[in-house]
Amino acid sequence: MSNPYVPTPARIVDVAVETEDRQLRSYWLERLDPDDAPEFNYMPGQFAELSLAGHGEIPIGIASSPTEGRNLLFTVNRTGRVTTALHNMQAGDVMGVRGPLGRPYPLEENRGRNVVIVAGGFAVTTLRATMNWLLSPEHRKDYGRIDFIYGARTPGMLLYRRELDRWARFGDDVHCHVTVDREAEGWDGLVGFVPNVVGQVAPSPDNSIALVCGPPVMIRFTQPVFDSLGWTADRIFLSLENRMKCGIGICGRCNVGPYYVCKDGPVFTKAELDRLPPDY
């Protein structure tokens, strides 16, 4: 039995600055030992621990889809010691990867349904993985209408711009609704906060699921919109990525009510979260 705390080495093959403030960078990684790669079987919504010798490790949602090949994509927001050290790394550098970890979005269990995706800011990473998984040739036929609703403060803070453009042109009952908080020069898309756009799109709850990940304030104001549209709590899935810690529920720092977010989540139904203390 392998030690769950031991990472496997991975090399950076590409780095991209994602946002105008340069605080968000994406890293494509290839695992150095080919024998490790088949073991990394994951689904959208899961995460991994990225580790740097001498600096520590940090849980990051997996932004790639398993349908995109064996390399892994992570988008990292510079917020502390580990992420700052990571931002100083370049293509060719090596780090550790431990995972995949956590409970994914329930895509396999909801074949045949429509899918509504709601994302805000940096939290779009695992929902990028979800979109690419849903739109892959092997999976698109298994789902109905897809609505992708995504917002950021400014156009320059939107992640994955080329993919947003590709999804907007996808057709085949795929509808992208990308918004920014306020008017901006050169921006001719939607303007307004994500909860307002959800209300304007008014996705039907009939035979549908909703996958939601974003800042707490976005989630707080989006939930009443879903309620007003007749959605039930068991069809709305939210990710508590901001509570992830050691990844396996041992350190106890991800504890929320009866759950360990790292082990039991990070994806929960709204029905499960409604039974938790209000400060989750």
mmCIF file of C-alpha atoms in Angstrom:
data_model
loop_
_atom_site.group_PDB
_atom_site.id
_atom_site.type_symbol
_atom_site.label_atom_id
_atom_site.label_comp_id
_atom_site.label_asym_id
_atom_site.label_seq_id
_atom_site.Cartn_x
_atom_site.Cartn_y
_atom_site.Cartn_z
ATOM 1 C CA MET A 1 0.000 0.000 0.000
ATOM 2 C CA SER A 2 1.482 3.368 -1.049
ATOM 3 C CA ASN A 3 1.975 6.186 1.432
ATOM 4 C CA PRO A 4 -0.796 8.774 0.747
ATOM 5 C CA TYR A 5 1.515 11.602 1.872
ATOM 6 C CA VAL A 6 4.254 10.873 -0.681
ATOM 7 C CA PRO A 7 4.048 12.949 -3.885
ATOM 8 C CA THR A 8 5.276 11.835 -7.284
ATOM 9 C CA PRO A 9 7.545 14.103 -9.347
ATOM 10 C CA ALA A 10 6.163 16.123 -12.247
ATOM 11 C CA ARG A 11 7.843 18.507 -14.681
ATOM 12 C CA ILE A 12 6.371 21.822 -15.834
ATOM 13 C CA VAL A 13 5.962 21.713 -19.599
ATOM 14 C CA ASP A 14 4.217 25.062 -20.096
ATOM 15 C CA VAL A 15 3.361 28.186 -18.097
ATOM 16 C CA ALA A 16 0.775 30.850 -18.964
ATOM 17 C CA VAL A 17 -0.120 34.097 -17.217
ATOM 18 C CA GLU A 18 -3.914 34.110 -17.112
ATOM 19 C CA THR A 19 -5.000 37.497 -15.747
ATOM 20 C CA GLU A 20 -4.139 41.173 -16.115
ATOM 21 C CA ASP A 21 -2.928 41.431 -12.510
ATOM 22 C CA ARG A 22 -0.521 38.512 -13.177
ATOM 23 C CA GLN A 23 -1.598 36.830 -9.933
ATOM 24 C CA LEU A 24 -2.969 33.755 -11.710
ATOM 25 C CA ARG A 25 -0.766 31.406 -13.691
ATOM 26 C CA SER A 26 -1.553 28.083 -15.320
ATOM 27 C CA TYR A 27 0.879 25.170 -15.320
ATOM 28 C CA TRP A 28 0.771 22.092 -17.526
ATOM 29 C CA LEU A 29 2.590 19.213 -15.815
ATOM 30 C CA GLU A 30 3.840 15.885 -17.077
ATOM 31 C CA ARG A 31 4.581 13.150 -14.589
ATOM 32 C CA LEU A 32 8.209 12.021 -14.728
ATOM 33 C CA ASP A 33 7.662 8.329 -14.059
ATOM 34 C CA PRO A 34 5.441 6.868 -16.806
ATOM 35 C CA ASP A 35 4.456 4.130 -14.385
ATOM 36 C CA ASP A 36 2.756 6.769 -12.176
ATOM 37 C CA ALA A 37 0.553 8.203 -14.922
ATOM 38 C CA PRO A 38 -1.972 5.349 -15.244
ATOM 39 C CA GLU A 39 -2.660 5.595 -11.505
ATOM 40 C CA PHE A 40 -3.781 9.214 -11.752
ATOM 41 C CA ASN A 41 -7.368 8.478 -12.726
ATOM 42 C CA TYR A 42 -9.475 11.501 -11.942
ATOM 43 C CA MET A 43 -12.756 13.252 -12.690
ATOM 44 C CA PRO A 44 -13.629 16.974 -12.876
ATOM 45 C CA GLY A 45 -14.063 18.468 -9.431
ATOM 46 C CA GLN A 46 -11.177 16.631 -7.786
ATOM 47 C CA PHE A 47 -7.964 18.254 -6.611
ATOM 48 C CA ALA A 48 -4.306 17.461 -5.934
ATOM 49 C CA GLU A 49 -1.607 18.642 -3.569
ATOM 50 C CA LEU A 50 1.244 20.483 -5.308
ATOM 51 C CA SER A 51 4.488 20.417 -3.305
ATOM 52 C CA LEU A 52 7.771 22.275 -3.519
ATOM 53 C CA ALA A 53 10.767 21.109 -1.512
ATOM 54 C CA GLY A 54 11.582 23.610 1.215
ATOM 55 C CA HIS A 55 8.306 25.481 0.852
ATOM 56 C CA GLY A 56 5.470 23.008 1.558
ATOM 57 C CA GLU A 57 2.379 21.879 -0.332
ATOM 58 C CA ILE A 58 -0.963 23.357 -1.268
ATOM 59 C CA PRO A 59 -4.286 21.881 -2.480
ATOM 60 C CA ILE A 60 -5.240 23.023 -5.975
ATOM 61 C CA GLY A 61 -8.257 21.993 -8.080
ATOM 62 C CA ILE A 62 -7.398 20.082 -11.245
ATOM 63 C CA ALA A 63 -8.233 22.353 -14.191
ATOM 64 C CA SER A 64 -7.624 19.800 -16.922
ATOM 65 C CA SER A 65 -10.059 17.131 -18.017
ATOM 66 C CA PRO A 66 -8.969 13.494 -18.277
ATOM 67 C CA THR A 67 -10.233 13.706 -21.862
ATOM 68 C CA GLU A 68 -7.347 16.116 -22.674
ATOM 69 C CA GLY A 69 -4.586 13.539 -22.292
ATOM 70 C CA ARG A 70 -2.160 12.504 -19.582
ATOM 71 C CA ASN A 71 -0.723 15.917 -18.695
ATOM 72 C CA LEU A 72 -2.344 17.863 -15.853
ATOM 73 C CA LEU A 73 -3.347 21.546 -15.709
ATOM 74 C CA PHE A 74 -3.372 23.617 -12.525
ATOM 75 C CA THR A 75 -4.107 27.337 -12.245
ATOM 76 C CA VAL A 76 -2.481 28.887 -9.201
ATOM 77 C CA ASN A 77 -3.391 32.137 -7.462
ATOM 78 C CA ARG A 78 -0.391 33.747 -5.737
ATOM 79 C CA THR A 79 -1.480 34.159 -2.132
ATOM 80 C CA GLY A 80 1.320 32.874 0.142
ATOM 81 C CA ARG A 81 4.689 31.196 0.498
ATOM 82 C CA VAL A 82 4.070 28.066 -1.570
ATOM 83 C CA THR A 83 2.172 29.790 -4.356
ATOM 84 C CA THR A 84 4.764 32.591 -4.561
ATOM 85 C CA ALA A 85 7.524 29.997 -4.909
ATOM 86 C CA LEU A 86 5.435 28.244 -7.555
ATOM 87 C CA HIS A 87 5.022 31.497 -9.476
ATOM 88 C CA ASN A 88 8.805 31.727 -9.683
ATOM 89 C CA MET A 89 9.049 28.342 -11.428
ATOM 90 C CA GLN A 90 9.464 27.945 -15.158
ATOM 91 C CA ALA A 91 9.040 25.275 -17.806
ATOM 92 C CA GLY A 92 11.432 22.413 -17.074
ATOM 93 C CA ASP A 93 11.296 22.791 -13.279
ATOM 94 C CA VAL A 94 10.100 19.839 -11.193
ATOM 95 C CA MET A 95 7.574 19.745 -8.347
ATOM 96 C CA GLY A 96 5.592 17.066 -6.489
ATOM 97 C CA VAL A 97 1.983 16.040 -7.155
ATOM 98 C CA ARG A 98 -0.144 14.050 -4.710
ATOM 99 C CA GLY A 99 -3.583 12.910 -5.775
ATOM 100 C CA PRO A 100 -6.160 12.803 -7.217
ATOM 101 C CA LEU A 101 -8.107 13.680 -4.071
ATOM 102 C CA GLY A 102 -11.687 14.352 -3.035
ATOM 103 C CA ARG A 103 -15.160 13.698 -4.422
ATOM 104 C CA PRO A 104 -15.779 14.928 -8.011
ATOM 105 C CA TYR A 105 -18.849 16.456 -9.613
ATOM 106 C CA PRO A 106 -21.456 13.685 -10.174
ATOM 107 C CA LEU A 107 -21.263 13.644 -13.950
ATOM 108 C CA GLU A 108 -21.451 9.896 -14.492
ATOM 109 C CA GLU A 109 -24.529 9.642 -12.237
ATOM 110 C CA ASN A 110 -26.394 12.351 -14.142
ATOM 111 C CA ARG A 111 -26.121 11.216 -17.743
ATOM 112 C CA GLY A 112 -29.178 12.233 -19.721
ATOM 113 C CA ARG A 113 -29.707 15.500 -17.831
ATOM 114 C CA ASN A 114 -29.202 19.151 -18.741
ATOM 115 C CA VAL A 115 -26.231 20.775 -16.982
ATOM 116 C CA VAL A 116 -26.030 24.329 -15.654
ATOM 117 C CA ILE A 117 -22.547 25.517 -14.650
ATOM 118 C CA VAL A 118 -22.110 28.663 -12.562
ATOM 119 C CA ALA A 119 -18.612 29.982 -11.871
ATOM 120 C CA GLY A 120 -17.109 33.118 -10.432
ATOM 121 C CA GLY A 121 -13.562 34.442 -10.722
ATOM 122 C CA PHE A 122 -10.683 32.098 -9.996
ATOM 123 C CA ALA A 123 -13.042 29.274 -8.961
ATOM 124 C CA VAL A 124 -13.746 28.416 -12.606
ATOM 125 C CA THR A 125 -10.765 26.022 -12.724
ATOM 126 C CA THR A 126 -12.474 22.697 -11.990
ATOM 127 C CA LEU A 127 -15.475 23.838 -14.029
ATOM 128 C CA ARG A 128 -13.136 24.344 -16.991
ATOM 129 C CA ALA A 129 -12.319 20.676 -16.547
ATOM 130 C CA THR A 130 -16.031 19.898 -16.399
ATOM 131 C CA MET A 131 -16.816 21.793 -19.611
ATOM 132 C CA ASN A 132 -14.062 20.067 -21.554
ATOM 133 C CA TRP A 133 -15.217 16.700 -20.205
ATOM 134 C CA LEU A 134 -18.853 17.365 -21.189
ATOM 135 C CA LEU A 135 -17.945 18.692 -24.647
ATOM 136 C CA SER A 136 -15.569 15.859 -25.517
ATOM 137 C CA PRO A 137 -16.797 13.662 -28.402
ATOM 138 C CA GLU A 138 -17.124 10.646 -26.117
ATOM 139 C CA HIS A 139 -19.423 12.426 -23.622
ATOM 140 C CA ARG A 140 -21.376 15.211 -25.392
ATOM 141 C CA LYS A 141 -24.072 12.798 -26.621
ATOM 142 C CA ASP A 142 -24.838 11.739 -23.037
ATOM 143 C CA TYR A 143 -26.080 15.160 -21.851
ATOM 144 C CA GLY A 144 -28.732 17.647 -22.913
ATOM 145 C CA ARG A 145 -28.556 21.447 -22.926
ATOM 146 C CA ILE A 146 -25.480 22.987 -21.293
ATOM 147 C CA ASP A 147 -25.523 26.523 -19.859
ATOM 148 C CA PHE A 148 -22.164 27.918 -18.754
ATOM 149 C CA ILE A 149 -22.459 31.101 -16.686
ATOM 150 C CA TYR A 150 -19.167 32.715 -15.681
ATOM 151 C CA GLY A 151 -18.252 36.117 -14.325
ATOM 152 C CA ALA A 152 -15.211 38.115 -13.260
ATOM 153 C CA ARG A 153 -14.555 41.665 -12.100
ATOM 154 C CA THR A 154 -13.109 42.824 -15.439
ATOM 155 C CA PRO A 155 -12.459 41.315 -18.884
ATOM 156 C CA GLY A 156 -8.776 41.047 -17.963
ATOM 157 C CA MET A 157 -9.611 38.854 -14.973
ATOM 158 C CA LEU A 158 -11.447 36.212 -17.029
ATOM 159 C CA LEU A 159 -9.528 32.941 -17.220
ATOM 160 C CA TYR A 160 -9.169 30.678 -20.259
ATOM 161 C CA ARG A 161 -10.273 33.308 -22.795
ATOM 162 C CA ARG A 162 -9.539 31.161 -25.862
ATOM 163 C CA GLU A 163 -11.636 28.331 -24.484
ATOM 164 C CA LEU A 164 -14.478 30.672 -23.604
ATOM 165 C CA ASP A 165 -14.500 31.769 -27.242
ATOM 166 C CA ARG A 166 -14.461 28.152 -28.420
ATOM 167 C CA TRP A 167 -17.319 27.150 -26.142
ATOM 168 C CA ALA A 168 -19.353 30.183 -27.277
ATOM 169 C CA ARG A 169 -19.105 28.940 -30.881
ATOM 170 C CA PHE A 170 -19.635 25.283 -30.030
ATOM 171 C CA GLY A 171 -23.351 25.120 -30.973
ATOM 172 C CA ASP A 172 -25.045 21.806 -30.282
ATOM 173 C CA ASP A 173 -27.239 23.340 -27.520
ATOM 174 C CA VAL A 174 -24.258 24.740 -25.610
ATOM 175 C CA HIS A 175 -24.853 28.274 -24.310
ATOM 176 C CA CYS A 176 -22.116 30.459 -22.790
ATOM 177 C CA HIS A 177 -23.025 33.508 -20.714
ATOM 178 C CA VAL A 178 -19.841 35.369 -19.775
ATOM 179 C CA THR A 179 -20.166 38.567 -17.776
ATOM 180 C CA VAL A 180 -18.047 41.219 -16.061
ATOM 181 C CA ASP A 181 -19.058 43.279 -13.062
ATOM 182 C CA ARG A 182 -19.054 46.660 -14.800
ATOM 183 C CA GLU A 183 -18.723 48.255 -18.228
ATOM 184 C CA ALA A 184 -15.215 48.140 -19.683
ATOM 185 C CA GLU A 185 -13.632 49.578 -22.824
ATOM 186 C CA GLY A 186 -13.663 47.047 -25.644
ATOM 187 C CA TRP A 187 -16.026 44.671 -23.845
ATOM 188 C CA ASP A 188 -19.259 43.928 -25.721
ATOM 189 C CA GLY A 189 -20.403 40.962 -23.644
ATOM 190 C CA LEU A 190 -22.723 40.774 -20.660
ATOM 191 C CA VAL A 191 -22.367 43.210 -17.774
ATOM 192 C CA GLY A 192 -23.606 42.413 -14.291
ATOM 193 C CA PHE A 193 -23.030 40.133 -11.355
ATOM 194 C CA VAL A 194 -23.307 36.375 -11.762
ATOM 195 C CA PRO A 195 -26.488 35.957 -9.652
ATOM 196 C CA ASN A 196 -28.255 38.529 -11.840
ATOM 197 C CA VAL A 197 -27.191 36.704 -14.999
ATOM 198 C CA VAL A 198 -28.437 33.413 -13.545
ATOM 199 C CA GLY A 199 -31.792 35.122 -13.029
ATOM 200 C CA GLN A 200 -31.792 36.435 -16.619
ATOM 201 C CA VAL A 201 -30.894 33.043 -18.096
ATOM 202 C CA ALA A 202 -33.451 31.413 -15.765
ATOM 203 C CA PRO A 203 -32.307 27.811 -16.287
ATOM 204 C CA SER A 204 -35.128 25.309 -15.943
ATOM 205 C CA PRO A 205 -34.786 22.754 -13.148
ATOM 206 C CA ASP A 206 -36.546 20.103 -15.245
ATOM 207 C CA ASN A 207 -34.244 17.103 -15.671
ATOM 208 C CA SER A 208 -31.254 19.335 -14.805
ATOM 209 C CA ILE A 209 -28.374 19.635 -12.374
ATOM 210 C CA ALA A 210 -26.426 22.757 -11.422
ATOM 211 C CA LEU A 211 -22.712 22.812 -10.601
ATOM 212 C CA VAL A 212 -21.637 25.936 -8.722
ATOM 213 C CA CYS A 213 -18.204 27.154 -7.628
ATOM 214 C CA GLY A 214 -17.219 30.698 -6.781
ATOM 215 C CA PRO A 215 -16.615 33.231 -4.038
ATOM 216 C CA PRO A 216 -18.873 32.810 -0.978
ATOM 217 C CA VAL A 217 -20.701 36.059 -1.733
ATOM 218 C CA MET A 218 -21.534 34.840 -5.238
ATOM 219 C CA ILE A 219 -22.847 31.553 -3.899
ATOM 220 C CA ARG A 220 -24.877 33.277 -1.190
ATOM 221 C CA PHE A 221 -26.707 35.479 -3.700
ATOM 222 C CA THR A 222 -27.048 32.755 -6.355
ATOM 223 C CA GLN A 223 -28.808 30.246 -4.122
ATOM 224 C CA PRO A 224 -31.997 32.352 -3.739
ATOM 225 C CA VAL A 225 -32.155 32.699 -7.520
ATOM 226 C CA PHE A 226 -32.177 28.942 -7.921
ATOM 227 C CA ASP A 227 -34.802 28.703 -5.186
ATOM 228 C CA SER A 228 -37.028 31.186 -6.998
ATOM 229 C CA LEU A 229 -36.717 29.136 -10.201
ATOM 230 C CA GLY A 230 -37.961 26.009 -8.442
ATOM 231 C CA TRP A 231 -34.674 24.140 -8.087
ATOM 232 C CA THR A 232 -34.479 21.550 -5.320
ATOM 233 C CA ALA A 233 -31.445 21.318 -3.048
ATOM 234 C CA ASP A 234 -30.536 17.800 -4.155
ATOM 235 C CA ARG A 235 -29.943 18.944 -7.763
ATOM 236 C CA ILE A 236 -27.499 21.751 -6.884
ATOM 237 C CA PHE A 237 -23.844 20.783 -6.301
ATOM 238 C CA LEU A 238 -21.341 23.186 -4.765
ATOM 239 C CA SER A 239 -17.597 22.893 -4.215
ATOM 240 C CA LEU A 240 -16.011 24.035 -0.945
ATOM 241 C CA GLU A 241 -12.548 24.309 -2.459
ATOM 242 C CA ASN A 242 -11.550 27.066 -0.067
ATOM 243 C CA ARG A 243 -11.711 24.555 2.821
ATOM 244 C CA MET A 244 -9.326 21.932 1.379
ATOM 245 C CA LYS A 245 -6.210 21.163 3.468
ATOM 246 C CA CYS A 246 -4.199 17.902 3.693
ATOM 247 C CA GLY A 247 -6.338 16.128 1.121
ATOM 248 C CA ILE A 248 -7.167 12.977 3.086
ATOM 249 C CA GLY A 249 -8.997 14.222 6.193
ATOM 250 C CA ILE A 250 -6.185 13.415 8.627
ATOM 251 C CA CYS A 251 -5.109 16.890 9.768
ATOM 252 C CA GLY A 252 -8.707 17.759 10.747
ATOM 253 C CA ARG A 253 -8.458 21.360 9.505
ATOM 254 C CA CYS A 254 -11.094 20.834 6.815
ATOM 255 C CA ASN A 255 -13.745 19.718 9.306
ATOM 256 C CA VAL A 256 -17.199 21.264 8.744
ATOM 257 C CA GLY A 257 -19.999 19.791 10.839
ATOM 258 C CA PRO A 258 -19.885 15.990 10.362
ATOM 259 C CA TYR A 259 -17.833 16.252 7.156
ATOM 260 C CA TYR A 260 -14.170 16.408 6.244
ATOM 261 C CA VAL A 261 -14.133 18.547 3.116
ATOM 262 C CA CYS A 262 -10.978 16.872 1.754
ATOM 263 C CA LYS A 263 -12.404 13.373 2.080
ATOM 264 C CA ASP A 264 -16.194 13.768 1.885
ATOM 265 C CA GLY A 265 -16.069 16.691 -0.561
ATOM 266 C CA PRO A 266 -15.081 19.197 -1.792
ATOM 267 C CA VAL A 267 -18.272 18.699 -3.837
ATOM 268 C CA PHE A 268 -21.499 18.567 -1.794
ATOM 269 C CA THR A 269 -25.163 18.852 -2.632
ATOM 270 C CA LYS A 270 -26.888 21.983 -1.385
ATOM 271 C CA ALA A 271 -29.096 19.625 0.628
ATOM 272 C CA GLU A 272 -26.003 18.401 2.498
ATOM 273 C CA LEU A 273 -24.740 21.938 3.072
ATOM 274 C CA ASP A 274 -28.129 23.098 4.338
ATOM 275 C CA ARG A 275 -27.638 20.757 7.305
ATOM 276 C CA LEU A 276 -24.251 22.289 8.219
ATOM 277 C CA PRO A 277 -23.525 25.175 10.600
ATOM 278 C CA PRO A 278 -24.304 28.456 8.796
ATOM 279 C CA ASP A 279 -20.653 29.598 8.854
ATOM 280 C CA TYR A 280 -19.348 26.859 6.544
#
